[in-house]
Amino acid sequence: MEISKMGNLKAPGPLYEMAQHQFLKAAKLMDLDPNIGNFLLWPQKSLTVHFPVVMDDGRVEIFEGYRVQHNTARGPAKGGIRYHPETNLDEVSSLAFWMTWKCAVVNLPYGGGKGGVRVDPSKLSEKELEKLSRRFFSEIQMMVGPTKDIPAPDVNTNAKIMAWYMDTFSMNVGQTTLGVVTGKPLDLGGSEGRPEATGRGVAITASEACNVSGIDISKATVAIQGFGNVGSFSAKILSEEYGAKIVAVSDVSGGLYNPEGFDIDDLIAYRDQNGGIIKGYPKGTPITNEELLTMNVDILVPAALENAITEKIANDVKAKIIVEGANGPTTEEAEKILIEKDILVVPDILANAGGVTVSYFEWVQDLQSHFWEIEDIRRKLTKIMKRSFGEVFATKQKYNTDMRTAAYIVAIGRVAEAVKKRGYFPM
Ligand code: GLU
């Protein structure tokens, strides 16, 4: 028997199908038991909700939202909630699927989940944003909980929204429940080092990738697509702690180039006073998104959304290393070209796992009501990221494959073992 798409089961969309192809490539190489493979190809639970929000002008607007749990064999589902006008069930299911492998690749006791609301939050007032957040969390309350499914920030969501989620859940169950979401404010059960965690993980894996490629990171040039939480912290840590030179950055408003390297604190301060965008920053020349992605640099960090590196872009990529800060930034066709060009791609499920790793630390601290110091967080995160990179790289060598497939092999191995030992209920 072969692992297959099994009869009339249908992927929620093209992104999910691409994710399934990544999985199938690894499953074949590692000779995965087809019964387990067929189970792991699909999300266990998907919820779509439509809910009303009374807008400031008195109109009632209806919003669509989702929560998907891909697999919970190794523990409660874990994964963020994004607010984006284009999000959909296909995207959220794919992101939940990737969370299962991300948690397993760094060996956290979690399964994978994700959520989303189709909304452009920049068009909402503060009050509308709060009402939308609280109502959405109430709608998905049946799925979440500190031992069931633990949401966190993702694209366009932040600590303030996590505090509203935590309060909403707590009000609904009648007790303060810190462990129901991570990425909360520090004084509300949040963790030291959580805001920087994904960026720090990107920087650590970039440095490990440089080591195995014979590149001196303190002399490396870097281009970063996306200047939100992940992009800006990756830039800051890569430049301040590893000495790399960030020569290009971009966000929704366009890109900037500076061959001398940006002063990242200065750029972050500018962004924060400029409505959250880098457009107009005087110490750089404007460039396009395509120019940034195809720039002659050592390291390229796509840290925005899915499908950034397409086939067309891949043909022109000159970076030696790509570290995927975003989830799913490389298309299937682009991936083939990057492999042929022998570019080392540190895949999303490894490269950006620092965020969920410190989310795990936050959850453990909440459950124990005992909080750790920043040094402990950074030390433990560094250890996990380095160990995971090493395991994935060794697997790449062993199977003579690419880093993404190797990361899947490590992750699938762990989840498959859990499924096998738990058995199928009822037997
Ligand atoms: N949204 C982040 C991710 O894609 C973090 C998830 C979490 O901390 O649970 O990995």
Coordinates of C-alpha atoms and ligand atoms in Angstrom, one line a residue:
M1 CA 0.0 0.0 0.0
E2 CA 1.2 3.5 -0.8
I3 CA 0.5 6.7 1.0
S4 CA -2.0 8.4 -1.2
K5 CA -4.6 11.2 -1.2
M6 CA -7.1 8.3 -0.3
G7 CA -10.4 8.2 -2.2
N8 CA -12.4 11.3 -2.1
L9 CA -10.6 13.3 0.6
K10 CA -9.9 16.7 -0.7
A11 CA -7.2 19.2 0.3
P12 CA -8.7 22.6 1.4
G13 CA -6.7 24.3 -1.4
P14 CA -3.5 24.6 -3.4
L15 CA -1.3 25.8 -0.5
Y16 CA -2.3 22.7 1.6
E17 CA -1.6 20.5 -1.4
M18 CA 1.9 22.0 -1.7
A19 CA 2.4 21.3 2.0
Q20 CA 1.2 17.7 1.5
H21 CA 3.8 17.3 -1.3
Q22 CA 6.6 18.4 1.0
F23 CA 5.4 15.7 3.5
L24 CA 5.1 13.0 0.8
K25 CA 8.6 13.6 -0.4
A26 CA 10.0 12.9 3.1
A27 CA 7.5 10.1 3.9
K28 CA 8.7 8.2 0.8
L29 CA 12.4 8.7 1.6
M30 CA 12.0 7.5 5.1
D31 CA 9.7 4.6 4.1
L32 CA 6.9 5.8 6.4
D33 CA 4.2 3.3 7.4
P34 CA 1.3 4.2 4.9
N35 CA -1.4 3.9 7.6
I36 CA 0.4 6.6 9.6
G37 CA 1.2 8.6 6.5
N38 CA -2.4 8.6 5.4
F39 CA -3.6 9.8 8.8
L40 CA -1.0 12.6 9.0
L41 CA -1.8 14.1 5.6
W42 CA -5.1 15.6 6.9
P43 CA -6.1 18.1 9.6
Q44 CA -7.9 16.4 12.5
K45 CA -10.3 19.3 13.2
S46 CA -11.3 22.4 11.3
L47 CA -13.8 25.0 12.5
T48 CA -15.1 27.9 10.4
V49 CA -17.1 30.6 12.2
H50 CA -19.0 33.7 11.1
F51 CA -19.7 36.2 13.8
P52 CA -21.1 39.7 14.2
V53 CA -19.2 42.8 15.4
V54 CA -21.1 46.1 16.1
M55 CA -18.9 48.7 14.3
D56 CA -18.4 52.3 15.7
D57 CA -21.0 53.7 13.3
G58 CA -23.7 51.2 14.6
R59 CA -23.5 48.9 11.6
V60 CA -23.2 45.1 12.3
E61 CA -20.5 43.6 10.2
I62 CA -20.0 39.8 9.8
F63 CA -16.5 38.4 9.9
E64 CA -15.2 34.9 9.0
G65 CA -12.6 33.1 11.1
Y66 CA -11.0 29.7 11.5
R67 CA -9.3 27.4 13.9
V68 CA -7.6 24.3 12.7
Q69 CA -5.9 21.5 14.6
H70 CA -3.8 19.4 12.3
N71 CA -2.6 16.8 14.8
T72 CA -2.5 16.3 18.6
A73 CA -0.6 13.0 18.9
R74 CA 2.3 14.6 20.8
G75 CA 0.3 17.0 23.0
P76 CA -2.1 20.0 22.8
A77 CA -2.3 21.9 19.5
K78 CA -0.1 25.0 19.4
G79 CA 0.0 27.8 16.9
G80 CA -0.8 31.4 16.3
I81 CA -3.8 33.4 15.1
R82 CA -3.4 35.8 12.1
Y83 CA -5.6 38.7 11.0
H84 CA -5.3 39.3 7.3
P85 CA -7.9 40.3 4.6
E86 CA -6.8 37.4 2.4
T87 CA -6.5 34.6 4.9
N88 CA -8.7 31.5 4.3
L89 CA -9.2 27.9 5.3
D90 CA -6.5 26.7 2.9
E91 CA -3.9 29.0 4.4
V92 CA -4.8 28.3 8.0
S93 CA -4.9 24.6 7.5
S94 CA -1.5 24.7 5.8
L95 CA -0.1 26.7 8.7
A96 CA -1.6 24.3 11.2
F97 CA 0.0 21.4 9.3
W98 CA 3.4 23.2 9.4
M99 CA 3.0 23.8 13.2
T100 CA 2.8 20.0 13.8
W101 CA 6.2 19.5 12.1
K102 CA 7.7 22.7 13.6
C103 CA 6.9 21.7 17.1
A104 CA 8.2 18.1 16.5
V105 CA 11.4 19.3 14.8
V106 CA 12.4 21.2 17.9
N107 CA 10.9 18.4 20.1
L108 CA 8.2 20.4 21.9
P109 CA 5.4 18.3 23.5
Y110 CA 2.8 19.9 21.2
G111 CA 0.7 19.2 18.1
G112 CA 0.0 21.8 15.4
G113 CA -2.8 24.3 15.2
K114 CA -3.5 27.7 13.6
G115 CA -6.3 30.3 13.5
G116 CA -7.2 33.3 11.4
V117 CA -9.7 36.0 10.8
R118 CA -10.3 37.6 7.4
V119 CA -9.9 41.2 8.3
D120 CA -7.6 44.1 7.6
P121 CA -7.0 45.3 11.2
S122 CA -5.5 48.6 10.1
K123 CA -9.1 49.5 9.1
L124 CA -10.5 48.9 12.5
S125 CA -10.7 51.3 15.5
E126 CA -9.2 50.1 18.8
K127 CA -12.6 49.3 20.1
E128 CA -13.6 47.4 17.0
L129 CA -10.4 45.4 17.2
E130 CA -11.1 44.5 20.8
K131 CA -14.7 43.5 20.1
L132 CA -13.7 41.4 17.1
S133 CA -10.9 39.6 19.1
R134 CA -13.1 38.8 22.1
R135 CA -16.0 37.6 20.0
F136 CA -13.7 35.5 17.8
F137 CA -12.1 33.9 20.8
S138 CA -15.5 33.1 22.3
E139 CA -16.5 31.5 19.0
I140 CA -13.5 29.1 19.0
Q141 CA -13.6 28.6 22.8
M142 CA -14.8 25.0 22.3
M143 CA -11.5 24.1 20.7
V144 CA -9.0 26.0 22.9
G145 CA -7.7 25.6 26.4
P146 CA -4.4 25.2 28.2
T147 CA -4.4 21.5 27.8
K148 CA -6.2 21.4 24.4
D149 CA -5.0 24.1 22.0
I150 CA -2.9 27.2 22.9
P151 CA -3.0 30.1 20.4
A152 CA -0.3 32.8 20.1
P153 CA 0.5 35.8 17.9
D154 CA 1.0 35.6 14.2
V155 CA 0.7 38.1 11.3
N156 CA -0.9 41.3 12.6
T157 CA -1.7 40.0 16.1
N158 CA 0.3 41.0 19.2
A159 CA 0.6 40.9 23.0
K160 CA -2.4 43.3 23.5
I161 CA -4.7 41.0 21.5
M162 CA -3.4 37.9 23.5
A163 CA -4.3 39.7 26.7
W164 CA -7.9 40.2 25.4
Y165 CA -8.0 36.5 24.4
M166 CA -6.8 35.4 27.8
D167 CA -9.3 37.7 29.6
T168 CA -12.2 36.5 27.4
F169 CA -11.5 32.9 28.0
S170 CA -11.0 33.5 31.7
M171 CA -14.3 35.4 32.0
N172 CA -16.1 32.6 30.1
V173 CA -14.8 29.8 32.4
G174 CA -14.8 31.9 35.6
Q175 CA -11.2 31.7 36.5
T176 CA -8.0 33.4 35.3
T177 CA -6.3 31.0 32.9
L178 CA -2.9 32.3 31.9
G179 CA -1.9 29.2 30.0
V180 CA -4.6 29.4 27.3
V181 CA -2.5 31.7 25.1
T182 CA 1.1 32.6 24.8
G183 CA 2.8 35.8 23.6
K184 CA 1.0 37.8 26.4
P185 CA 2.3 41.0 27.9
L186 CA 5.1 40.5 30.5
D187 CA 2.9 41.6 33.4
L188 CA 0.1 39.2 32.5
G189 CA 1.9 35.9 32.4
G190 CA 4.0 36.6 29.4
S191 CA 7.6 35.5 29.1
E192 CA 10.8 37.4 28.9
G193 CA 12.3 37.1 25.4
R194 CA 9.0 36.1 23.6
P195 CA 8.8 39.2 21.3
E196 CA 12.4 38.6 20.0
A197 CA 12.2 34.8 20.0
T198 CA 11.4 34.1 16.4
G199 CA 14.0 36.6 15.2
R200 CA 16.6 35.1 17.6
G201 CA 15.9 31.6 16.3
V202 CA 16.3 32.9 12.7
A203 CA 19.7 34.5 13.7
I204 CA 20.9 31.3 15.4
T205 CA 20.0 29.0 12.5
A206 CA 21.5 31.5 10.1
S207 CA 24.7 31.4 12.0
E208 CA 24.7 27.5 12.1
A209 CA 24.0 27.6 8.3
C210 CA 27.0 29.9 7.8
N211 CA 29.2 27.5 9.9
V212 CA 28.3 24.5 7.7
S213 CA 28.8 26.5 4.5
G214 CA 32.2 28.0 5.5
I215 CA 30.9 31.6 5.6
D216 CA 32.0 34.0 8.3
I217 CA 28.8 35.5 9.6
S218 CA 30.5 38.6 11.0
K219 CA 31.4 39.4 7.4
A220 CA 28.1 38.3 5.8
T221 CA 25.7 40.5 4.0
V222 CA 21.9 40.0 4.6
A223 CA 18.7 41.0 2.8
I224 CA 15.5 40.8 4.8
Q225 CA 12.0 40.8 3.3
G226 CA 9.4 41.9 5.9
F227 CA 10.0 44.3 8.8
G228 CA 7.4 43.1 11.2
N229 CA 8.1 41.2 14.4
V230 CA 10.2 38.5 12.7
G231 CA 12.1 40.6 10.2
S232 CA 13.0 43.4 12.5
F233 CA 14.2 41.2 15.4
S234 CA 16.1 39.0 12.9
A235 CA 17.8 42.1 11.5
K236 CA 18.6 43.5 15.0
I237 CA 20.1 40.3 16.4
L238 CA 22.0 39.4 13.2
S239 CA 23.6 42.8 13.1
E240 CA 24.1 43.5 16.8
E241 CA 25.1 40.1 18.1
Y242 CA 26.5 38.3 15.0
G243 CA 28.1 41.3 13.3
A244 CA 26.3 40.7 10.0
K245 CA 25.6 43.6 7.7
I246 CA 21.9 44.2 6.8
V247 CA 22.1 45.8 3.4
A248 CA 18.5 45.5 2.3
V249 CA 15.1 45.5 4.0
S250 CA 11.5 45.8 2.8
D251 CA 7.9 45.8 4.1
V252 CA 4.5 46.3 2.5
S253 CA 5.5 49.9 1.6
G254 CA 8.6 48.9 -0.5
G255 CA 12.3 48.1 0.0
L256 CA 15.5 50.0 1.0
Y257 CA 19.1 49.4 0.1
N258 CA 22.2 50.6 2.0
P259 CA 25.5 49.0 1.1
E260 CA 27.1 50.2 4.4
G261 CA 24.5 48.3 6.4
F262 CA 21.5 49.7 8.3
D263 CA 21.5 50.9 11.9
I264 CA 18.6 48.6 12.8
D265 CA 17.6 50.4 16.1
D266 CA 17.4 53.7 14.1
L267 CA 15.3 52.0 11.4
I268 CA 12.9 50.4 14.0
A269 CA 12.5 53.8 15.7
Y270 CA 11.7 55.4 12.4
R271 CA 9.1 52.6 11.6
D272 CA 7.4 53.0 14.9
Q273 CA 7.0 56.8 14.4
N274 CA 6.0 56.4 10.8
G275 CA 2.7 54.4 11.1
G276 CA 4.6 51.1 11.2
I277 CA 6.2 51.3 7.7
I278 CA 9.8 52.0 6.6
K279 CA 8.8 54.1 3.5
G280 CA 10.6 57.4 3.5
Y281 CA 13.5 56.4 5.7
P282 CA 16.3 58.7 4.5
K283 CA 19.4 56.5 5.0
G284 CA 18.7 54.1 2.2
T285 CA 17.9 54.0 -1.6
P286 CA 14.4 52.7 -2.5
I287 CA 14.4 49.2 -4.2
T288 CA 11.6 46.9 -5.3
N289 CA 10.7 43.6 -3.6
E290 CA 12.1 41.7 -6.5
E291 CA 15.4 43.5 -6.4
L292 CA 15.6 42.6 -2.7
L293 CA 14.9 39.0 -3.2
T294 CA 17.4 38.6 -6.0
M295 CA 20.2 40.8 -4.4
N296 CA 23.8 39.6 -4.4
V297 CA 24.0 38.8 -0.6
D298 CA 25.2 35.9 1.5
I299 CA 21.9 35.4 3.4
L300 CA 18.4 36.1 2.3
V301 CA 15.6 36.1 5.0
P302 CA 12.1 36.0 3.6
A303 CA 10.1 37.1 6.7
A304 CA 6.8 38.2 5.2
L305 CA 4.1 35.9 3.8
E306 CA 3.7 32.7 1.8
N307 CA 4.8 32.4 -1.9
A308 CA 7.3 35.2 -1.8
I309 CA 10.0 33.2 -3.7
T310 CA 8.4 32.1 -6.9
E311 CA 9.9 30.1 -9.8
K312 CA 10.8 33.4 -11.6
I313 CA 12.5 34.9 -8.5
A314 CA 14.3 31.6 -7.7
N315 CA 16.0 31.6 -11.1
D316 CA 17.6 35.0 -10.1
V317 CA 18.3 34.4 -6.4
K318 CA 22.0 35.0 -5.7
A319 CA 22.1 34.4 -2.0
K320 CA 24.0 31.4 -0.8
I321 CA 21.7 30.7 2.2
I322 CA 18.0 31.3 2.6
V323 CA 16.6 31.3 6.1
E324 CA 12.8 31.1 6.1
G325 CA 11.5 33.5 8.8
A326 CA 8.0 33.4 7.3
N327 CA 5.9 30.3 7.0
G328 CA 5.8 28.8 3.5
P329 CA 7.7 31.6 1.6
T330 CA 9.0 29.3 -1.1
T331 CA 6.7 27.8 -3.8
E332 CA 7.1 24.2 -4.9
E333 CA 8.5 25.1 -8.3
A334 CA 11.0 27.6 -6.7
E335 CA 12.1 25.0 -4.3
K336 CA 13.3 22.7 -7.1
I337 CA 15.3 25.5 -8.7
L338 CA 16.9 26.4 -5.3
I339 CA 17.9 22.8 -4.8
E340 CA 19.4 22.6 -8.2
K341 CA 21.3 25.8 -7.6
D342 CA 22.7 24.2 -4.4
I343 CA 21.4 27.1 -2.2
L344 CA 21.1 26.0 1.4
V345 CA 17.5 26.6 2.5
V346 CA 16.9 26.5 6.2
P347 CA 13.2 25.7 6.1
D348 CA 10.4 27.6 8.0
I349 CA 9.6 24.6 10.3
L350 CA 13.2 24.9 11.6
A351 CA 14.2 28.5 11.0
N352 CA 11.3 30.2 12.6
A353 CA 10.7 27.6 15.4
G354 CA 12.2 30.0 18.0
G355 CA 8.9 31.7 18.5
V356 CA 6.9 28.6 19.4
T357 CA 9.9 27.4 21.5
V358 CA 9.7 30.5 23.8
S359 CA 5.9 30.1 23.7
Y360 CA 6.4 26.7 25.2
F361 CA 8.7 28.3 27.9
E362 CA 5.9 30.8 28.5
W363 CA 3.3 28.1 28.9
V364 CA 5.5 26.1 31.3
Q365 CA 6.1 29.2 33.4
D366 CA 2.3 30.0 33.5
L367 CA 1.4 26.5 34.6
Q368 CA 4.1 26.6 37.3
S369 CA 3.5 30.3 38.2
H370 CA 7.3 30.6 38.3
F371 CA 9.0 32.9 35.9
W372 CA 12.5 32.7 34.4
E373 CA 15.1 35.3 33.7
I374 CA 16.0 36.5 30.2
E375 CA 19.4 34.8 30.3
D376 CA 17.8 31.4 31.0
I377 CA 15.3 31.9 28.2
R378 CA 18.1 32.8 25.7
R379 CA 20.4 30.0 26.8
K380 CA 17.7 27.3 26.6
L381 CA 16.5 28.7 23.2
T382 CA 20.0 28.7 21.8
K383 CA 20.6 25.1 22.9
I384 CA 17.3 23.9 21.3
M385 CA 17.9 25.7 18.1
K386 CA 21.5 24.5 17.7
R387 CA 20.6 21.0 18.6
S388 CA 17.7 20.9 16.1
F389 CA 19.8 22.4 13.3
G390 CA 22.4 19.8 14.0
E391 CA 19.9 16.9 13.9
V392 CA 18.3 18.2 10.7
F393 CA 21.7 18.7 9.0
A394 CA 22.9 15.2 10.0
T395 CA 19.6 13.8 8.6
K396 CA 20.2 15.8 5.4
Q397 CA 23.6 14.2 5.0
K398 CA 22.3 10.7 5.9
Y399 CA 19.5 10.8 3.3
N400 CA 21.4 12.9 0.9
T401 CA 18.5 15.3 0.6
D402 CA 17.6 18.9 1.1
M403 CA 17.2 20.6 4.5
R404 CA 13.3 20.8 4.2
T405 CA 12.9 17.2 3.5
A406 CA 15.4 16.4 6.3
A407 CA 13.5 18.5 8.8
Y408 CA 10.3 16.7 7.8
I409 CA 12.0 13.3 8.3
V410 CA 13.1 14.3 11.8
A411 CA 9.6 15.7 12.6
I412 CA 7.6 12.9 11.0
G413 CA 9.7 10.3 12.8
R414 CA 8.7 11.8 16.1
V415 CA 5.0 12.2 15.4
A416 CA 4.8 8.8 13.8
E417 CA 6.3 7.2 16.9
A418 CA 3.6 8.9 19.1
V419 CA 0.8 7.7 16.8
K420 CA 2.2 4.2 16.8
K421 CA 2.6 4.0 20.6
R422 CA -0.9 5.6 21.2
G423 CA -2.6 3.3 18.7
Y424 CA -5.8 3.9 16.9
F425 CA -8.8 4.6 19.1
P426 CA -10.9 2.5 19.2
M427 CA -8.8 -0.6 18.4
Ligands
GLU1 N1 2.8 32.1 14.9 C1 4.1 31.6 15.3 C2 4.5 30.5 14.3 O1 4.1 30.5 13.2 C3 4.2 31.2 16.8 C4 3.3 30.1 17.2 C5 3.3 30.0 18.7 O2 4.0 30.6 19.4 O3 2.5 29.2 19.2 O4 5.4 29.7 14.6

